[in-house]
Amino acid sequence: MSSSPNLYLLIALAPLVGAILAGLFGTGFLGRPIGRRASHMITILGVLISAVGSVFVLLDVLDGNTFDGNVYTWSLIGKTALHIGFLIDPLSAMMMVVVTSVSLMVHIYTIGYMADDPGYQRFFSYISLFTFSMLMLVMSNNMLQLFFGWEAVGLVSYLLIGFWYTRPTAIKANMKAFLINRVGDFGFVLGIGLLFAYVGSMNYGDLFEQADNLTTMSFPGTDWMLLTVACISLFIGAMGKSAQVPLHAWLPDSMEGPTPISALIHAATMVTAGIFMVARFSPLFEHSDTALSFIIVIGAIGALFLGILGIIQTDIKRVVAYSTLSQLGYMTVALGASAYSVAIFHLMTHAFFKALLFLGAGSVIIGMHHDQDIRNMGGLRKYMPITWITFLLGTLALVGTPFFSGFYSKENIIEAAHAANVWGASFAYYATLIGVFVTSLYSFRVYFLVFHGKPRFDTTGAHGHAAHGHDDHAAHGTVAAATVAHADAHGHDAHAHGHDDHGHDDHGHGHGGVPHESPWVVTLPLILLAIPSVLVGAWVIDPMLFGGFFDGVISVLPQHPAMHELGEEFHGWVAYGLHAFQTLPFWLVVAGAVAAWYCYLINPAVPAAIKHRLRFVNMVLENKYFVDWVNEQVIARGSRVLGRGLWQTGDRGLIDGLVVNGSARLVGWVAAASRHLQSGYIYHYAFAMIIGIMALVTFFVLIPQ
């Protein structure tokens, strides 16, 4: 028996119900009849229903059952109908499983991580609402509903990033995320508007049927292909949502939110929305090589250069955040190479191991009494064995270790870039190849500094660095971890404040002492996420990439040969994994791991020496390529100057001064002059009539007929 629209509604609405109940009745908004325990039980139940339902839907889709239909007519204007509906196919079903399963792990994890936070119920309401928004996005069958989910996800992420709204850094971070995403969404709206204007429908099916006709149209007033303009506009929206250069700057700062949100937003959900959207619109993107070139170049820049920034971070969450930026770049490269299925494959594998790494980082933070600085750690594998082994498994998956999930997806992206024939593909190939070494270097740097070596934390129980938990007390910098010691008994280094001076969760107050393993509600999600992080790549690579899983869903034209060449080289997951030991990416992984081991465990003076010799490079990296400076000093300040000029000249000078006030003065002057003509004497009026008649007669006489 196949699934039905009622099941789809249940999957989408169950998290919404939980969010409403916890938000309205657990936060004091309408009283507090629902307590902390009931809030997390209601929201977890809603997400659990969605997760189980999503698995059922996926199994149903694998049996060949799909659905594309409307459940509600939102608006009818003339013959234009706007609907709320669902498109259930392999792509949406897979995304539903990923979103709900990761969200379920995050919900369970939150019980332990946010146990002492006064906003406990509010947080559960937010993350459940976030899950509903993401489901509406991936299940939509039209651009209207897609845009609703797109904006709803952005709105809830704004609330979550600024969850601790009393902190100035949190306010700045959520405003930054909100504004940058609005820039991307402006392009997204333009793309949707263009397609709707020329197709006359918001439904995916109608839109894709007109793909060939759209290729014959030009953008008005230019010789540009209309479809190219529309696709690039859509991708600009994806650049904001999926944090691609130059609209990426919001994502590292979003670490101001609680760690569970880092996993929910940055691993499996919000940031993958742009990747999903481009894959969904593959029937359009395939017709524009210009748009594909734009995509692959942007992705390559992010994969390499944003990954490099992870090498200098000292906040454990920020390292994982920059890793996310880099991996999103890899997914984008796959999209530009017309390997859409590979991009979705990496989206799925990345969701599990990156959620594992974010939640593992949160577990470390709990064990370290809410200290996030990796320079204050070391040797934690003895104190936190479960967190250690699961974090190691996530790291091995991230760097692309053979037979781990990340290996199968990342390796295929590199090969797809090599096989692609669009402009920029060669640059993308070498960028992703170098990115393998970079990823291995910063990943093992964190792993070794946190879990190996001599402990660098205070075990006396003194009121130390972590006791405050506030970001303005953090001793951040970019000096090699092993060379930095606490400056005084309080654990503060007054001279070590650096570029990421605001990265600490402060919902709790620790008091130093020996690190400890996290409670089971934290470690259980780590164990459950570690399983797919290791195995899911081998399980699904054959059917998802080469077994026709996306047939009829993702379109690839014959002139884009990447997927064909990947299929010719694939001979099973075992042979593929064994062959990897002979390839350059594997040895780049090994080189990165060895370099990190030597620099941060054996000879910590090397990073300090490199930093000293490459001061200019280090300065550029610490300032994050000056993207924030350009945004704040050029774009933002320029916008303010332009706005002030338009206000002074346009609004006050022209509109108020000339049009509004000027017309009022003109009317006043005419009225004043008219008063002199209104004398009240009949002979004055008769004289005026005579003058008028003479003027009229003169006009008709002198003007030739």
XYZ file of C-alpha atoms in Angstrom:
705
model
C 0.000 0.000 0.000
C 1.462 3.318 -1.063
C 1.595 6.394 1.123
C -0.938 9.185 0.791
C -1.184 12.994 1.095
C -2.506 12.507 4.631
C 0.787 10.906 5.626
C 2.722 13.730 3.989
C 0.667 16.270 5.935
C 1.325 14.359 9.154
C 5.086 14.329 8.490
C 5.175 18.068 7.797
C 2.767 19.217 10.526
C 3.812 17.011 13.472
C 6.894 19.163 14.282
C 4.762 22.300 13.846
C 2.265 21.087 16.446
C 5.091 20.391 18.880
C 6.584 23.827 18.228
C 3.237 25.559 18.840
C 2.506 23.693 22.060
C 5.994 24.176 23.511
C 6.227 27.766 22.291
C 2.830 29.035 23.420
C 2.286 27.004 26.573
C 5.823 26.317 27.775
C 7.491 29.710 27.567
C 5.085 31.900 29.512
C 3.554 33.382 26.365
C 0.171 31.869 27.333
C 1.184 30.753 30.788
C 3.244 27.661 31.653
C 0.919 24.657 31.756
C 3.646 22.703 29.912
C 6.872 22.222 31.851
C 10.405 21.439 30.733
C 9.937 17.681 30.586
C 6.643 17.917 28.699
C 8.128 20.423 26.229
C 10.938 18.143 25.134
C 8.693 15.070 25.108
C 6.087 16.756 22.871
C 8.620 18.133 20.394
C 10.639 14.915 20.282
C 7.434 12.940 19.683
C 6.523 15.237 16.779
C 9.940 14.854 15.151
C 9.918 11.103 15.817
C 6.590 10.804 13.983
C 8.087 12.728 11.059
C 11.233 10.573 11.044
C 9.326 7.277 11.079
C 6.928 8.571 8.442
C 9.837 9.722 6.276
C 11.420 6.268 6.402
C 8.089 4.750 5.368
C 7.820 7.236 2.488
C 11.364 6.424 1.326
C 10.608 2.705 1.298
C 7.426 3.448 -0.622
C 9.360 5.494 -3.177
C 11.896 2.694 -3.567
C 8.944 0.488 -4.563
C 8.289 2.870 -7.435
C 5.513 5.015 -5.907
C 5.724 8.772 -6.320
C 3.325 11.651 -5.753
C 2.902 15.100 -7.283
C -0.288 16.847 -6.253
C -1.856 19.828 -4.548
C -3.533 19.733 -1.159
C -4.667 23.347 -0.899
C -5.271 26.284 -3.249
C -3.714 29.298 -1.631
C -4.713 31.917 -4.196
C -6.558 32.151 -7.498
C -5.977 35.293 -9.570
C -7.657 35.045 -12.936
C -6.398 31.817 -14.433
C -3.261 31.809 -12.241
C -3.601 29.386 -9.339
C -1.086 29.223 -6.490
C -1.118 25.962 -4.577
C 0.299 24.222 -1.541
C 1.274 20.737 -2.579
C 3.799 17.930 -2.292
C 6.268 16.377 -4.690
C 7.392 13.043 -3.280
C 10.124 11.388 -5.315
C 13.552 9.892 -4.533
C 15.148 13.323 -4.043
C 12.559 14.695 -1.628
C 12.161 11.360 0.208
C 15.902 11.114 0.826
C 16.006 14.716 2.070
C 13.065 14.052 4.388
C 14.901 11.146 6.006
C 18.110 13.135 6.424
C 16.389 16.203 7.875
C 14.177 14.338 10.327
C 16.793 11.815 11.493
C 19.422 14.460 12.210
C 16.790 16.691 13.810
C 15.719 13.809 16.066
C 19.308 13.301 17.224
C 19.639 17.032 17.883
C 16.415 17.052 19.920
C 17.611 14.195 22.135
C 21.059 15.750 22.472
C 19.512 19.062 23.523
C 18.016 17.496 26.667
C 21.510 17.184 28.089
C 23.224 20.154 26.478
C 20.598 22.767 27.408
C 19.621 21.248 30.743
C 20.581 24.330 32.756
C 19.422 26.984 30.305
C 16.415 29.114 31.325
C 15.251 29.190 27.689
C 14.902 25.399 27.560
C 11.280 25.262 26.330
C 11.793 28.123 23.909
C 14.762 26.330 22.362
C 12.796 23.144 21.782
C 10.012 25.162 20.193
C 12.475 26.837 17.828
C 14.216 23.653 16.665
C 10.907 21.891 16.106
C 9.656 24.868 14.072
C 12.905 24.753 12.118
C 12.260 21.109 11.239
C 8.753 21.944 9.972
C 10.137 24.762 7.802
C 12.769 22.522 6.272
C 10.240 19.796 5.524
C 7.969 22.268 3.747
C 10.939 23.310 1.637
C 12.044 19.851 0.522
C 8.517 18.452 0.046
C 7.197 21.331 -2.094
C 6.017 20.857 -5.662
C 6.045 24.526 -6.597
C 8.180 27.635 -6.275
C 5.734 29.446 -3.977
C 5.937 26.779 -1.294
C 9.665 26.466 -1.884
C 10.041 30.173 -1.168
C 7.877 29.902 1.949
C 10.064 27.138 3.371
C 13.172 29.002 2.228
C 12.226 32.144 4.172
C 10.798 30.280 7.161
C 14.074 28.429 7.605
C 15.924 31.750 7.452
C 13.593 33.325 10.017
C 13.944 30.496 12.532
C 17.715 30.389 12.055
C 17.722 34.111 12.919
C 15.948 33.303 16.186
C 18.293 30.400 16.935
C 21.583 32.154 16.169
C 20.480 34.993 18.434
C 19.011 32.650 21.030
C 21.053 34.285 23.777
C 19.679 37.678 22.791
C 21.238 39.557 25.695
C 24.716 39.098 24.234
C 25.815 41.833 21.814
C 27.827 39.307 19.792
C 24.762 37.118 19.339
C 22.713 40.098 18.174
C 25.411 41.027 15.676
C 25.674 37.431 14.447
C 21.984 36.928 13.806
C 21.656 40.318 12.112
C 24.628 39.431 9.932
C 23.060 36.115 8.957
C 19.710 37.771 8.318
C 21.056 40.585 6.118
C 23.454 38.456 4.067
C 20.712 35.950 3.389
C 18.405 38.760 2.304
C 20.975 39.698 -0.348
C 20.937 36.141 -1.647
C 17.149 35.904 -1.398
C 16.795 39.023 -3.566
C 18.479 37.105 -6.379
C 16.322 34.084 -5.583
C 13.131 36.126 -5.928
C 14.340 37.591 -9.226
C 14.949 34.097 -10.584
C 11.519 32.871 -9.490
C 9.895 36.006 -10.894
C 11.585 35.602 -14.280
C 10.521 31.982 -14.597
C 6.955 32.730 -13.524
C 6.712 35.678 -15.930
C 7.654 33.584 -18.955
C 6.113 30.245 -17.995
C 2.987 31.468 -16.234
C 3.058 28.771 -13.564
C 4.757 28.145 -10.236
C 4.591 24.349 -10.455
C 7.808 22.448 -11.066
C 6.213 20.163 -13.637
C 4.952 23.025 -15.813
C 8.268 24.809 -15.462
C 10.450 21.881 -16.480
C 8.239 21.102 -19.475
C 9.068 24.576 -20.819
C 12.844 24.233 -20.391
C 13.481 23.840 -24.125
C 11.331 26.860 -24.972
C 13.123 28.978 -22.372
C 16.454 28.320 -24.091
C 15.188 30.222 -27.160
C 14.321 33.378 -25.203
C 16.576 36.337 -24.466
C 16.580 38.553 -21.422
C 14.767 41.788 -22.446
C 17.089 44.415 -23.881
C 20.082 42.078 -24.137
C 21.314 39.093 -26.085
C 21.698 37.090 -22.849
C 19.855 33.806 -22.693
C 16.896 34.232 -20.369
C 17.494 30.862 -18.770
C 21.087 31.787 -17.905
C 19.965 34.932 -16.091
C 17.240 33.037 -14.241
C 19.563 30.183 -13.210
C 22.322 32.501 -11.982
C 19.720 34.482 -10.028
C 18.444 31.281 -8.424
C 21.994 30.261 -7.565
C 22.645 33.619 -5.898
C 19.884 32.604 -3.512
C 21.717 29.320 -2.962
C 24.951 31.243 -2.340
C 23.325 32.979 0.620
C 21.542 29.966 2.064
C 24.443 27.542 1.473
C 27.128 30.083 2.426
C 29.116 30.366 -0.788
C 31.691 33.071 -1.533
C 31.139 35.991 -1.062
C 27.865 35.422 0.854
C 29.483 33.033 3.334
C 30.534 35.374 6.116
C 27.432 34.773 8.257
C 28.036 31.090 8.890
C 31.143 31.171 11.171
C 29.584 33.926 13.275
C 26.445 31.852 13.684
C 28.448 29.795 16.181
C 27.054 32.278 18.686
C 24.014 30.036 18.847
C 23.951 26.923 21.060
C 25.906 23.939 19.768
C 22.828 21.814 18.858
C 21.884 24.555 16.420
C 25.298 24.411 14.864
C 24.526 20.797 13.968
C 20.952 21.460 12.860
C 21.692 24.508 10.704
C 25.165 23.780 9.445
C 25.153 20.054 8.959
C 21.970 18.680 7.552
C 19.419 21.345 7.011
C 19.568 25.049 6.244
C 22.911 25.175 4.476
C 21.996 22.212 2.311
C 18.816 23.893 1.068
C 20.695 25.646 -1.722
C 22.304 22.395 -2.866
C 18.916 20.688 -2.883
C 17.346 23.560 -4.831
C 19.906 23.475 -7.644
C 19.557 19.689 -7.911
C 15.776 20.046 -8.053
C 16.119 22.615 -10.853
C 18.638 20.520 -12.798
C 16.338 20.393 -15.876
C 16.914 24.141 -16.171
C 20.559 24.432 -15.131
C 21.563 21.760 -17.634
C 20.694 24.096 -20.507
C 23.118 26.835 -19.447
C 26.849 26.125 -19.515
C 27.451 29.698 -18.386
C 25.460 29.124 -15.197
C 27.261 25.810 -14.586
C 30.647 27.510 -15.000
C 29.611 30.210 -12.553
C 28.573 27.549 -10.054
C 31.690 25.380 -10.349
C 34.093 28.337 -9.955
C 32.266 29.689 -6.905
C 32.251 26.223 -5.364
C 35.962 25.674 -6.027
C 36.908 28.964 -4.371
C 34.924 28.024 -1.281
C 36.221 24.457 -1.142
C 39.838 25.577 -1.015
C 40.116 29.062 0.430
C 37.440 28.818 3.107
C 38.905 25.517 4.242
C 42.299 27.197 4.732
C 40.711 29.502 7.328
C 39.992 26.452 9.486
C 43.740 25.965 10.052
C 44.094 29.065 12.259
C 40.914 28.766 14.345
C 41.184 28.103 18.077
C 37.481 27.714 18.837
C 36.515 24.060 18.319
C 33.107 24.979 16.885
C 34.577 27.456 14.413
C 36.955 24.866 12.998
C 33.988 22.634 12.246
C 32.104 25.660 10.841
C 34.862 26.461 8.344
C 34.986 22.791 7.487
C 31.284 23.046 6.627
C 31.980 25.997 4.335
C 34.633 23.980 2.541
C 32.444 20.878 2.166
C 29.577 22.977 0.841
C 32.055 24.163 -1.760
C 32.679 20.535 -2.740
C 28.930 19.975 -3.162
C 28.684 23.110 -5.300
C 31.554 21.914 -7.498
C 29.610 18.709 -8.130
C 26.561 20.751 -9.133
C 28.620 22.762 -11.592
C 30.057 19.555 -13.046
C 26.489 18.321 -13.719
C 27.060 15.582 -11.145
C 23.908 16.526 -9.212
C 23.459 13.056 -7.749
C 27.022 13.169 -6.388
C 26.298 16.530 -4.761
C 23.197 15.092 -3.070
C 25.186 11.998 -2.104
C 27.796 14.177 -0.375
C 24.997 16.231 1.173
C 23.666 13.062 2.778
C 26.981 11.629 3.999
C 28.125 15.057 5.150
C 24.909 15.551 7.118
C 25.673 12.569 9.336
C 29.395 13.007 9.959
C 29.226 16.786 10.259
C 26.318 16.555 12.727
C 28.468 14.041 14.592
C 31.418 16.454 14.680
C 29.310 19.417 15.812
C 27.613 17.412 18.535
C 30.974 15.894 19.455
C 32.387 19.400 19.798
C 29.448 20.224 22.051
C 30.191 17.162 24.158
C 33.790 18.336 24.509
C 32.517 21.750 25.588
C 30.338 20.119 28.259
C 33.220 17.969 29.463
C 35.510 21.011 29.560
C 33.001 22.959 31.669
C 32.027 25.150 28.708
C 35.500 26.035 27.513
C 35.722 26.000 23.708
C 39.385 26.963 23.237
C 41.336 23.985 21.888
C 44.529 25.413 23.372
C 43.125 24.664 26.821
C 42.486 20.992 26.127
C 44.674 17.969 25.382
C 44.558 14.343 26.476
C 40.763 14.213 26.634
C 40.583 10.660 25.244
C 41.317 9.407 28.765
C 38.478 11.411 30.274
C 35.874 11.245 27.477
C 36.279 7.863 25.713
C 32.898 7.817 23.940
C 33.270 11.380 22.679
C 36.841 10.593 21.609
C 36.082 7.526 19.519
C 32.981 9.011 17.878
C 34.809 12.267 17.102
C 37.632 10.243 15.558
C 35.160 8.348 13.374
C 33.611 11.646 12.250
C 37.063 13.040 11.472
C 38.024 9.980 9.420
C 34.772 10.322 7.462
C 35.335 14.040 6.881
C 38.876 13.732 5.511
C 37.845 10.981 3.086
C 39.400 7.871 4.593
C 38.775 4.851 2.318
C 35.616 2.885 3.159
C 34.220 5.676 5.333
C 31.123 7.493 4.070
C 32.847 10.781 3.262
C 35.389 8.990 1.083
C 32.850 7.726 -1.436
C 31.141 11.070 -1.886
C 34.184 13.336 -1.842
C 36.262 11.115 -4.138
C 33.488 11.156 -6.723
C 33.276 14.943 -6.562
C 36.981 15.268 -7.368
C 36.646 12.827 -10.259
C 33.515 14.607 -11.519
C 35.387 17.921 -11.588
C 38.175 16.222 -13.555
C 35.676 14.810 -16.068
C 33.567 17.973 -16.473
C 33.897 19.982 -19.687
C 32.540 23.362 -18.613
C 34.790 26.404 -18.239
C 36.437 26.459 -14.812
C 36.402 22.684 -14.346
C 40.219 22.404 -14.343
C 40.489 25.028 -11.614
C 37.828 23.189 -9.631
C 39.695 19.895 -9.963
C 42.966 21.247 -8.574
C 41.185 23.289 -5.896
C 39.302 20.252 -4.596
C 42.465 18.158 -4.787
C 44.479 20.638 -2.700
C 41.459 20.953 -0.438
C 41.899 17.295 0.539
C 45.244 18.108 2.168
C 43.850 21.243 3.808
C 40.865 19.337 5.215
C 43.088 16.637 6.637
C 45.439 19.209 8.183
C 42.852 21.247 10.081
C 40.763 18.192 11.028
C 43.640 16.272 12.570
C 44.973 19.478 14.127
C 41.789 19.718 16.171
C 41.751 16.001 16.892
C 45.339 15.881 18.180
C 45.103 19.116 20.187
C 41.867 18.075 21.877
C 42.296 14.366 22.509
C 46.049 13.715 22.543
C 49.173 15.222 24.043
C 49.606 16.575 27.523
C 46.559 18.078 29.250
C 46.588 21.875 29.189
C 43.533 22.454 31.351
C 43.219 23.407 35.014
C 42.382 20.372 37.137
C 42.429 22.179 40.487
C 38.812 23.266 40.396
C 39.806 26.900 40.646
C 37.521 29.558 39.307
C 39.170 29.513 35.950
C 38.776 30.506 32.415
C 35.744 28.362 31.854
C 33.978 29.528 34.971
C 32.621 32.519 33.271
C 31.592 30.963 30.042
C 31.416 34.436 28.501
C 33.025 35.212 25.219
C 34.557 38.457 26.390
C 36.720 36.444 28.759
C 38.094 34.126 26.135
C 41.755 34.021 25.473
C 41.658 33.542 21.723
C 44.438 33.895 19.250
C 46.260 32.027 16.551
C 49.450 30.918 18.271
C 50.173 27.195 18.297
C 48.188 25.557 21.027
C 51.019 23.855 22.755
C 52.939 27.078 23.199
C 50.228 28.986 25.016
C 49.743 28.853 28.786
C 47.348 30.516 31.108
C 48.492 34.005 32.002
C 47.267 33.971 35.607
C 45.252 32.044 38.135
C 42.034 32.969 36.412
C 43.056 31.501 33.124
C 42.941 34.812 31.251
C 45.516 36.004 28.775
C 44.923 39.708 28.438
C 47.090 39.916 25.349
C 45.778 37.008 23.407
C 42.467 38.290 22.172
C 42.111 37.523 18.514
C 39.833 37.351 15.580
C 37.291 34.939 16.966
C 36.839 36.609 20.296
C 33.235 35.698 20.617
C 32.849 32.018 20.276
C 31.721 30.749 23.648
C 28.492 29.207 24.688
C 27.544 30.780 27.966
C 24.335 29.100 28.967
C 26.110 27.437 31.846
C 28.790 28.280 34.347
C 31.524 25.769 34.865
C 34.041 25.739 37.627
C 37.146 24.151 36.204
C 38.222 20.765 37.431
C 38.790 17.438 35.722
C 36.974 16.910 32.400
C 34.194 14.355 32.373
C 32.225 12.313 29.886
C 28.881 13.767 28.848
C 25.558 12.242 29.977
C 23.880 9.514 27.938
C 21.418 11.901 26.241
C 24.500 13.504 24.670
C 26.569 10.393 23.936
C 23.680 8.317 22.538
C 23.169 10.627 19.517
C 26.940 10.538 18.959
C 26.900 6.741 18.773
C 23.834 6.664 16.524
C 25.322 9.274 14.157
C 28.663 7.467 14.059
C 27.051 4.410 12.442
C 25.933 6.108 9.193
C 29.085 8.257 9.247
C 31.040 5.048 8.742
C 28.694 2.833 6.724
C 26.156 4.833 4.725
C 28.551 5.663 1.885
C 29.246 2.023 1.079
C 25.561 1.136 1.519
C 24.091 3.585 -0.965
C 26.797 4.592 -3.450
C 25.818 2.024 -6.056
C 22.031 2.628 -6.126
C 22.209 6.373 -5.566
C 24.870 7.203 -8.147
C 24.794 4.394 -10.675
C 21.635 2.401 -10.020
C 19.046 4.784 -11.403
C 17.843 6.086 -8.028
C 17.414 9.619 -9.414
C 16.151 8.647 -12.861
C 13.380 10.984 -13.937
C 14.192 13.364 -11.092
C 17.619 14.737 -11.984
C 18.347 15.611 -15.608
C 21.801 15.447 -17.196
C 22.256 16.240 -20.881
C 24.567 14.116 -23.063
C 27.024 16.986 -23.560
C 27.934 16.823 -19.851
C 29.845 13.523 -19.516
C 30.931 13.529 -15.859
C 28.389 11.027 -14.520
C 28.874 8.718 -17.522
C 32.632 8.597 -16.923
C 32.171 7.993 -13.193
C 29.891 5.072 -13.971
C 32.451 3.518 -16.328
C 35.119 3.600 -13.595
C 32.944 2.199 -10.792
C 33.170 -1.562 -10.123
C 31.624 -1.857 -6.670
C 32.229 -0.187 -3.323
C 34.931 -2.653 -2.247
C 37.017 -2.286 -5.402
C 36.512 1.469 -5.284
C 37.797 1.624 -1.711
C 40.793 -0.615 -2.367
C 41.772 1.373 -5.438
C 41.845 4.548 -3.340
C 45.100 3.519 -1.669
C 46.803 4.037 -5.034
C 45.358 7.497 -5.695
C 46.694 10.975 -4.959
C 43.781 12.076 -2.679
C 44.532 9.258 -0.208
C 48.174 10.263 0.117
C 47.144 13.892 0.512
C 44.988 12.770 3.447
C 47.953 10.944 4.934
C 50.216 13.963 4.347
C 47.771 16.260 6.138
C 47.464 13.882 9.108
C 51.250 13.471 9.401
C 51.812 17.225 9.131
C 49.250 17.884 11.888
C 50.776 15.167 14.108
C 54.276 16.564 13.731
C 53.347 20.243 14.084
C 50.994 19.980 17.030
C 52.249 16.969 18.985
C 55.937 16.451 18.171
C 57.290 19.925 17.380
C 54.789 22.692 18.288
C 57.406 25.333 17.483
C 56.844 24.762 13.756
C 53.413 26.485 13.548
C 54.749 29.441 15.518
C 57.738 29.714 13.163
C 55.504 29.507 10.100
C 53.253 32.180 11.529
C 56.248 34.432 12.178
C 57.702 33.973 8.701
C 54.344 34.369 6.947
C 53.066 37.308 8.957
C 51.313 38.883 5.979
C 49.564 35.650 5.049
C 48.573 35.117 8.666
C 47.200 38.639 8.831
C 45.084 38.020 5.725
C 43.778 34.766 7.190
C 43.034 36.295 10.598
C 40.993 38.950 8.817
C 39.201 36.241 6.797
C 40.373 37.661 3.452
C 38.926 41.032 4.532
C 35.466 39.983 3.420
C 33.933 41.335 6.616
C 35.913 44.566 6.225
C 34.670 45.015 2.674
C 31.110 44.266 3.780
C 31.247 46.714 6.676
C 33.466 49.479 5.340
C 32.653 49.449 1.636
C 29.250 47.902 1.054
C 27.505 48.809 4.310
C 29.097 52.236 4.664
C 28.652 52.943 0.946
C 24.997 51.960 1.239
C 24.568 54.332 4.180
C 26.257 57.172 2.284
C 24.098 56.475 -0.763
C 20.990 56.307 1.380
C 21.869 59.527 3.177
C 22.554 61.245 -0.164
C 19.266 60.062 -1.622
C 17.501 61.235 1.519
C 19.120 64.666 1.538
C 18.982 65.284 -2.213
C 16.083 63.170 -3.336
C 13.703 63.116 -0.400
C 14.337 66.421 1.324
C 15.592 68.368 -1.711
C 13.467 67.155 -4.619
C 10.410 65.457 -3.162
C 9.830 67.508 -0.030
C 11.559 70.665 -1.187
C 10.568 70.985 -4.846
C 7.505 68.781 -5.280
C 5.629 68.929 -1.985
C 6.725 72.225 -0.450
C 7.381 73.781 -3.865
C 3.889 73.027 -5.115
C 2.454 74.373 -1.874
C 4.415 77.614 -2.310
C 3.286 77.840 -5.950
C -0.345 77.429 -4.958
C 0.125 80.053 -2.253
C 1.668 82.493 -4.742
C -1.132 81.971 -7.284
C -3.698 82.415 -4.542
C -2.045 85.630 -3.385
C -1.992 86.990 -6.950
C -5.590 85.965 -7.501
C -6.711 87.856 -4.449
C -5.689 91.094 -6.158
C -7.906 90.254 -9.127
C -10.928 89.584 -6.952
C -11.848 93.253 -6.356
C -15.648 92.879 -6.300
C -16.238 95.635 -8.917
C -18.344 94.703 -11.975
C -16.382 96.921 -14.363
C -13.180 95.090 -13.386
C -14.775 91.776 -14.340
C -16.181 93.231 -17.605
C -12.735 94.538 -18.502
C -11.244 91.107 -17.868
C -13.888 89.526 -20.142
C -13.085 92.010 -22.936
C -9.370 91.264 -22.641
C -10.068 87.547 -22.749
C -12.257 87.803 -25.852
C -9.641 89.906 -27.626
C -6.964 87.362 -26.805
C -9.146 84.528 -28.060
C -9.976 86.308 -31.320
C -6.337 87.192 -31.841
C -5.418 83.543 -31.390
C -7.814 82.347 -34.065
C -6.818 85.134 -36.495
C -3.055 84.839 -36.178
C -2.804 81.079 -36.006
C -3.052 79.566 -39.535
C -5.750 76.985 -39.998
